[in-house]
Coordinates of C-alpha atoms in Angstrom, one line a residue:
Chain A
X1 CA 102.9 118.7 80.4
X2 CA 104.5 119.6 77.1
X3 CA 105.2 116.3 75.5
X4 CA 108.2 116.3 73.1
X5 CA 108.0 114.7 69.7
X6 CA 109.7 111.5 68.7
X7 CA 112.7 111.4 66.3
X8 CA 112.6 108.4 64.0
X9 CA 115.8 107.6 62.2
X10 CA 115.1 105.4 59.2
X11 CA 117.7 103.6 57.1
X12 CA 117.6 100.8 54.6
X13 CA 119.3 99.1 51.8
X14 CA 119.3 100.7 48.4
X15 CA 116.3 99.3 46.5
X16 CA 114.4 98.1 49.6
X17 CA 111.6 100.5 49.0
X18 CA 112.3 103.3 51.5
X19 CA 110.7 106.0 49.4
X20 CA 107.5 104.1 48.9
X21 CA 107.2 103.4 52.6
X22 CA 108.0 107.0 53.5
X23 CA 105.4 108.4 51.0
X24 CA 102.7 106.2 52.6
X25 CA 103.7 107.1 56.1
X26 CA 103.6 110.8 55.4
X27 CA 100.3 110.4 53.5
X28 CA 98.7 108.8 56.6
X29 CA 100.4 111.1 59.1
X30 CA 100.9 114.5 57.4
X31 CA 101.6 116.0 60.9
X32 CA 105.0 114.2 60.9
X33 CA 107.9 116.5 59.9
X34 CA 110.0 114.8 57.2
X35 CA 113.5 116.0 57.8
X36 CA 115.1 117.3 54.5
X37 CA 118.9 117.4 54.2
X38 CA 120.8 120.5 53.3
X39 CA 123.2 120.4 50.4
X40 CA 125.5 122.7 48.5
X41 CA 125.1 120.8 45.2
X42 CA 123.0 122.2 42.4
X43 CA 119.5 120.8 42.1
X44 CA 119.0 118.1 39.4
X45 CA 116.2 118.4 37.0
X46 CA 112.8 117.9 38.8
X47 CA 114.3 118.4 42.3
X48 CA 112.4 120.8 44.4
X49 CA 114.0 123.0 47.1
X50 CA 112.7 122.1 50.5
X51 CA 111.3 118.8 49.3
X52 CA 114.3 116.8 47.9
X53 CA 116.9 118.9 49.6
X54 CA 117.3 122.3 51.1
X55 CA 119.6 123.8 48.5
X56 CA 121.9 126.4 50.0
X57 CA 125.1 128.1 49.0
X58 CA 128.5 127.1 50.3
X59 CA 128.7 130.2 52.5
X60 CA 125.3 129.5 54.0
X61 CA 126.3 125.9 54.7
X62 CA 129.6 126.9 56.3
X63 CA 127.8 129.5 58.5
X64 CA 125.5 126.6 59.7
X65 CA 128.5 124.5 60.5
X66 CA 130.0 127.4 62.4
X67 CA 126.8 127.8 64.4
X68 CA 126.8 124.1 65.2
X69 CA 123.5 123.5 63.5
X70 CA 124.3 120.1 62.0
X71 CA 123.7 116.8 63.6
X72 CA 126.0 115.4 61.0
X73 CA 127.5 116.6 57.7
X74 CA 129.9 115.3 55.1
X75 CA 131.5 116.3 51.9
X76 CA 131.1 114.1 48.8
X77 CA 132.5 115.1 45.4
X78 CA 133.1 118.6 46.6
X79 CA 129.6 119.1 47.8
X80 CA 128.4 119.4 51.4
X81 CA 125.4 117.4 52.7
X82 CA 124.1 117.8 56.2
X83 CA 121.2 117.3 58.6
X84 CA 120.1 120.3 60.6
X85 CA 119.9 119.5 64.3
X86 CA 118.2 122.9 64.8
X87 CA 115.2 122.1 62.5
X88 CA 114.8 118.7 64.1
X89 CA 115.0 120.0 67.7
X90 CA 112.6 122.9 67.0
X91 CA 110.1 120.4 65.7
X92 CA 110.6 117.9 68.6
X93 CA 110.3 120.8 71.1
X94 CA 106.9 121.8 69.8
X95 CA 105.8 118.2 70.0
X96 CA 106.1 117.2 66.4
X97 CA 107.4 113.8 65.4
X98 CA 110.3 113.9 63.0
X99 CA 111.2 111.3 60.4
X100 CA 114.8 111.4 59.2
X101 CA 115.9 109.1 56.4
X102 CA 119.6 108.7 56.4
X103 CA 122.3 106.2 55.5
X104 CA 124.0 104.1 58.1
X105 CA 127.0 106.3 58.9
X106 CA 124.9 109.4 59.3
X107 CA 122.4 107.4 61.4
X108 CA 125.2 106.4 63.7
X109 CA 126.2 110.0 64.2
X110 CA 122.6 111.0 64.9
X111 CA 122.1 108.2 67.4
X112 CA 125.2 109.1 69.2
X113 CA 124.1 112.7 69.6
X114 CA 120.4 112.0 70.2
X115 CA 120.2 108.6 72.0
X116 CA 116.5 109.2 72.5
X117 CA 116.0 108.7 68.8
X118 CA 114.0 105.7 67.7
X119 CA 116.0 103.8 65.0
X120 CA 114.4 101.6 62.3
X121 CA 116.1 99.7 59.6
X122 CA 114.1 98.6 56.6
X123 CA 115.0 95.2 55.1
X124 CA 113.7 93.1 52.3
X125 CA 112.3 89.7 53.0
X126 CA 115.5 88.3 51.7
X127 CA 118.6 89.3 49.8
X128 CA 117.4 87.4 46.8
X129 CA 114.3 89.6 46.9
X130 CA 116.5 92.7 47.1
X131 CA 118.4 91.6 44.0
X132 CA 115.0 90.9 42.2
X133 CA 113.8 94.4 43.1
X134 CA 116.9 96.1 41.9
X135 CA 116.7 94.2 38.6
X136 CA 112.9 95.0 38.3
X137 CA 113.5 98.7 38.6
X138 CA 115.3 98.5 35.4
X139 CA 117.2 101.7 36.1
X140 CA 120.7 100.2 36.7
X141 CA 123.0 98.0 34.7
X142 CA 124.2 94.7 36.1
X143 CA 127.5 96.2 37.4
X144 CA 125.7 98.9 39.3
X145 CA 123.2 96.4 40.8
X146 CA 126.1 94.2 42.0
X147 CA 127.8 97.3 43.5
X148 CA 124.5 98.1 45.3
X149 CA 124.2 94.6 46.6
X150 CA 127.8 94.7 47.8
X151 CA 127.1 97.9 49.7
X152 CA 124.0 96.4 51.2
X153 CA 126.1 93.5 52.5
X154 CA 128.4 95.9 54.1
X155 CA 125.5 97.9 55.6
X156 CA 124.0 94.7 56.9
X157 CA 126.8 94.6 59.5
X158 CA 125.5 97.9 60.9
X159 CA 121.9 96.8 61.3
X160 CA 122.6 95.5 64.8
X161 CA 123.0 99.2 65.9
X162 CA 119.3 99.8 65.2
X163 CA 116.5 99.2 67.7
X164 CA 113.9 97.9 65.2
X165 CA 114.0 96.0 61.9
X166 CA 110.9 96.5 59.7
X167 CA 110.4 93.9 56.9
X168 CA 109.2 95.4 53.6
X169 CA 107.4 92.4 52.3
X170 CA 104.4 94.5 51.3
X171 CA 104.3 98.3 51.7
X172 CA 101.1 98.1 53.8
X173 CA 102.6 95.7 56.2
X174 CA 105.8 97.7 56.5
X175 CA 103.8 100.9 57.1
X176 CA 101.7 99.1 59.7
X177 CA 104.8 97.9 61.5
X178 CA 106.3 101.4 61.3
X179 CA 103.2 103.0 62.9
X180 CA 103.1 100.2 65.6
X181 CA 106.6 101.1 66.6
X182 CA 105.7 104.8 66.7
X183 CA 102.6 104.1 68.9
X184 CA 104.5 101.7 71.2
X185 CA 107.3 104.3 71.6
X186 CA 104.6 106.8 72.7
X187 CA 103.5 104.2 75.3
X188 CA 106.9 104.0 76.9
X189 CA 106.9 104.4 80.6
X190 CA 109.3 107.4 80.3
X191 CA 106.7 109.3 78.3
X192 CA 103.7 108.5 80.4
X193 CA 104.9 108.1 84.0
X194 CA 103.6 111.6 84.8
X195 CA 100.1 110.1 84.5
X196 CA 100.6 108.2 87.8
X197 CA 103.0 110.5 89.6
X198 CA 101.9 112.5 92.6
X199 CA 98.5 110.9 92.9
Chain B
X1 CA 114.7 79.6 62.7
X2 CA 112.3 78.7 65.5
X3 CA 111.1 82.1 66.8
X4 CA 110.1 82.1 70.4
X5 CA 106.8 83.6 71.6
X6 CA 106.6 86.9 73.5
X7 CA 105.6 86.9 77.2
X8 CA 103.4 90.0 78.0
X9 CA 103.0 90.8 81.7
X10 CA 99.9 93.0 82.2
X11 CA 99.0 94.8 85.5
X12 CA 96.7 97.6 86.3
X13 CA 94.7 99.2 89.0
X14 CA 91.6 97.5 90.3
X15 CA 88.7 99.0 88.3
X16 CA 90.8 100.2 85.4
X17 CA 89.1 97.7 83.0
X18 CA 91.8 95.0 82.7
X19 CA 89.2 92.2 82.0
X20 CA 87.4 94.1 79.3
X21 CA 90.7 94.9 77.5
X22 CA 91.9 91.3 77.9
X23 CA 88.7 89.9 76.6
X24 CA 89.0 92.1 73.5
X25 CA 92.7 91.2 73.0
X26 CA 91.9 87.5 73.1
X27 CA 88.9 87.8 70.9
X28 CA 91.1 89.4 68.2
X29 CA 94.1 87.2 68.8
X30 CA 92.8 83.8 69.9
X31 CA 96.3 82.4 69.2
X32 CA 97.6 84.2 72.3
X33 CA 97.8 81.8 75.3
X34 CA 96.2 83.5 78.3
X35 CA 98.1 82.3 81.4
X36 CA 95.7 81.1 84.1
X37 CA 96.9 81.0 87.7
X38 CA 96.9 77.9 89.8
X39 CA 95.1 77.9 93.2
X40 CA 94.3 75.6 96.0
X41 CA 91.2 77.6 97.0
X42 CA 87.7 76.2 96.2
X43 CA 86.0 77.5 93.0
X44 CA 83.4 80.1 93.7
X45 CA 80.0 79.9 92.0
X46 CA 80.3 80.4 88.3
X47 CA 84.1 79.9 88.2
X48 CA 85.4 77.5 85.6
X49 CA 88.5 75.3 86.1
X50 CA 91.1 76.2 83.5
X51 CA 89.4 79.5 82.7
X52 CA 89.3 81.5 85.9
X53 CA 91.9 79.4 87.7
X54 CA 93.5 76.0 87.5
X55 CA 92.0 74.5 90.7
X56 CA 94.3 72.0 92.2
X57 CA 94.7 70.2 95.5
X58 CA 97.2 71.3 98.1
X59 CA 99.2 68.2 97.4
X60 CA 99.3 68.9 93.7
X61 CA 100.3 72.5 94.3
X62 CA 103.1 71.5 96.7
X63 CA 104.4 69.0 94.2
X64 CA 104.6 71.8 91.6
X65 CA 106.5 73.9 94.1
X66 CA 108.9 71.0 94.7
X67 CA 109.4 70.6 90.9
X68 CA 110.2 74.4 90.7
X69 CA 107.3 74.9 88.3
X70 CA 106.2 78.3 89.6
X71 CA 107.4 81.6 88.4
X72 CA 105.9 83.0 91.6
X73 CA 103.5 81.8 94.2
X74 CA 102.1 83.1 97.4
X75 CA 99.7 82.1 100.2
X76 CA 96.7 84.3 101.1
X77 CA 94.2 83.3 103.7
X78 CA 95.5 79.8 103.8
X79 CA 95.3 79.3 100.1
X80 CA 98.1 79.1 97.6
X81 CA 98.1 81.1 94.3
X82 CA 100.8 80.6 91.7
X83 CA 101.9 81.1 88.1
X84 CA 103.3 78.1 86.3
X85 CA 106.6 78.9 84.6
X86 CA 106.4 75.5 82.9
X87 CA 103.1 76.2 81.1
X88 CA 104.4 79.7 80.1
X89 CA 107.8 78.3 78.8
X90 CA 106.2 75.5 76.9
X91 CA 104.0 78.0 75.1
X92 CA 106.8 80.4 74.4
X93 CA 109.0 77.6 73.2
X94 CA 106.5 76.6 70.6
X95 CA 106.3 80.2 69.4
X96 CA 103.0 81.1 71.1
X97 CA 102.7 84.6 72.7
X98 CA 101.6 84.4 76.3
X99 CA 99.5 87.0 78.2
X100 CA 99.9 87.0 82.0
X101 CA 97.7 89.3 84.1
X102 CA 99.2 89.6 87.5
X103 CA 99.4 92.1 90.3
X104 CA 102.4 94.3 90.9
X105 CA 104.3 92.1 93.3
X106 CA 103.9 88.9 91.2
X107 CA 104.8 91.0 88.1
X108 CA 108.1 92.0 89.8
X109 CA 108.9 88.4 90.5
X110 CA 108.1 87.4 86.9
X111 CA 110.2 90.3 85.4
X112 CA 113.1 89.3 87.6
X113 CA 113.0 85.7 86.4
X114 CA 112.2 86.4 82.8
X115 CA 113.7 89.8 81.9
X116 CA 112.8 89.3 78.2
X117 CA 109.1 89.7 79.3
X118 CA 107.3 92.7 77.9
X119 CA 105.6 94.6 80.8
X120 CA 102.5 96.7 80.4
X121 CA 100.7 98.7 83.0
X122 CA 97.1 99.7 82.3
X123 CA 96.1 103.1 83.7
X124 CA 92.9 105.2 83.7
X125 CA 93.1 108.6 82.0
X126 CA 93.1 110.0 85.6
X127 CA 92.5 109.0 89.2
X128 CA 89.3 110.9 89.2
X129 CA 88.2 108.7 86.3
X130 CA 89.2 105.6 88.2
X131 CA 87.1 106.7 91.2
X132 CA 84.2 107.3 88.8
X133 CA 84.5 103.9 87.3
X134 CA 84.7 102.2 90.7
X135 CA 81.5 104.0 91.8
X136 CA 79.8 103.3 88.4
X137 CA 80.3 99.5 88.8
X138 CA 78.0 99.7 91.8
X139 CA 79.5 96.5 93.3
X140 CA 81.4 98.0 96.2
X141 CA 80.5 100.2 99.1
X142 CA 82.2 103.6 99.7
X143 CA 84.7 102.1 102.2
X144 CA 85.8 99.3 99.8
X145 CA 86.1 101.9 97.0
X146 CA 88.3 104.1 99.1
X147 CA 90.4 101.0 100.0
X148 CA 90.8 100.1 96.3
X149 CA 91.9 103.7 95.5
X150 CA 94.4 103.6 98.4
X151 CA 95.8 100.4 97.0
X152 CA 96.0 101.9 93.5
X153 CA 98.0 104.9 95.0
X154 CA 100.4 102.4 96.5
X155 CA 100.6 100.4 93.2
X156 CA 101.2 103.7 91.3
X157 CA 104.7 103.8 92.8
X158 CA 105.6 100.5 91.1
X159 CA 104.5 101.6 87.6
X160 CA 108.0 102.9 86.9
X161 CA 109.2 99.2 86.8
X162 CA 107.0 98.5 83.7
X163 CA 108.2 99.2 80.2
X164 CA 105.0 100.4 78.8
X165 CA 101.9 102.3 80.1
X166 CA 98.7 101.9 78.2
X167 CA 95.9 104.4 78.8
X168 CA 92.4 102.8 79.0
X169 CA 90.5 105.9 77.8
X170 CA 88.4 103.8 75.5
X171 CA 88.7 100.0 75.2
X172 CA 89.4 100.1 71.5
X173 CA 92.2 102.6 71.9
X174 CA 93.8 100.6 74.8
X175 CA 93.5 97.4 72.7
X176 CA 95.1 99.2 69.7
X177 CA 98.0 100.4 71.9
X178 CA 98.4 96.9 73.3
X179 CA 98.7 95.3 69.8
X180 CA 101.0 98.1 68.7
X181 CA 103.4 97.2 71.5
X182 CA 103.2 93.5 70.6
X183 CA 103.9 94.3 67.0
X184 CA 106.7 96.6 67.8
X185 CA 108.3 94.1 70.2
X186 CA 108.2 91.6 67.3
X187 CA 110.2 94.1 65.2
X188 CA 113.0 94.4 67.8
X189 CA 116.4 94.0 66.3
X190 CA 117.1 91.0 68.6
X191 CA 114.2 89.1 67.1
X192 CA 115.0 89.9 63.5
X193 CA 118.8 90.3 63.1
X194 CA 119.0 86.8 61.7
X195 CA 117.3 88.2 58.5
X196 CA 120.5 90.1 57.7
X197 CA 123.1 87.9 59.2
X198 CA 125.5 85.9 57.1
X199 CA 124.4 87.5 53.8

C-alpha cells in the first residue's frame, strides 16, 4: 500500500512566531517538504532562490498558470505570487508530508481544492502577548504595529475555518502540539483501515 | 472558560495488549479518570472493587437503570454489566479526561450517545502477530485461541466506526500515538476558538 503524504496548511498572525516554529519543525523532521511559493518579484538582499521563494520570470509564471499548476495565485503590487499544486502533489504522491505556510485567503483556496489538507492556525496566548511580541521585535514603528494588530483582528474571524489551533506560548510546546497533530492525523481510520480489511 | 474533559473510547481485539497500553497511559497521566464498569456478578479471586469493576447488587444496578445512569448496559449469563454515564459526565464536567475501555457493541452505544467522544481502536501490526501473541500468552488452548481470532475477524468489520486506529507494534509507540491523539484533540478548533473570539 502506497501511503500518501499529509499536506499541512499553516497560518498565523503576523508576529506570532511562525518562522521560529517552522524552523524547529523542519530541523526535527527534515523529511518534511516545505512548500516554497513562486514569485515574479525580484529577490531582496539575502533572499535565496528555492528557499525564500522560487524566483521566476513573468513568462514562466504565466506558463504555469496556463498549465493549471497553481493551487492559488494572486497579484500584489504588479508581482505574481503563487503556490504550485504540482510540486505539492508530486511530494504527497511519493509519500512525503508537505508543510505550506500561507495567509488566510490563500489557505481558504488551498482547503477548498484539497479538502484532505490538515489546517493549523498558530495563535499567541493572548492578543496582549501578540502586541508585546510585535513591540519586542523592534522592527516596526507604532503605526505599523497597530496596522498588524488590526489585520490580526480581521484574520481572527477566519480561524474558525481551520481544524486545529496551536498556541505558541513556548516554541517547544507549539512544536510538540504540531507534531502531535501530524501523528494523530496519521492514525486516522481512513489512513489505516487497510490494516484490518480482508482479514 | 471552564474547559470540559475529553472522553476517549478505547477498543481492541482480545490479545492485542489493551491492558498493557492502558497501564502505561495511566502511569504517565494519573490525572486521567479510568472508567470502571459496574457489574452484578461476584468478584473473582484477586479482583478489586472499584479497580476491576464496581461490584454492586442487582437492586443497586436496577436503581441505576431506573435513574438512567448508564450509557450502555447488557446482561450476560444472568449478570448485568454497565457503564455509568453519570460518573463519566461528572468527570468530564470538572475538566477531567476519561478513558473508557469497552468492546465494540458498547462502544457503538457510547458513540451514539456522546458523539463528542474520541474513539480509538487498538490493532496488532498484523493478524499473524495477533495469533502469535495469543499463543505466547499460553493461557488459552488452541480452540479458545481460534475462537478469539474468529471474534477479532468479526470485530474488524466495526473498526471503520472508530476515528483513530493505533498500532500496538511496541507499547511505547502505541502509548505515544495515544497521547498524540489526545493532544491533537485538545488542539481542535472547537476547543480553542474562544482564544481568538471577541478580540
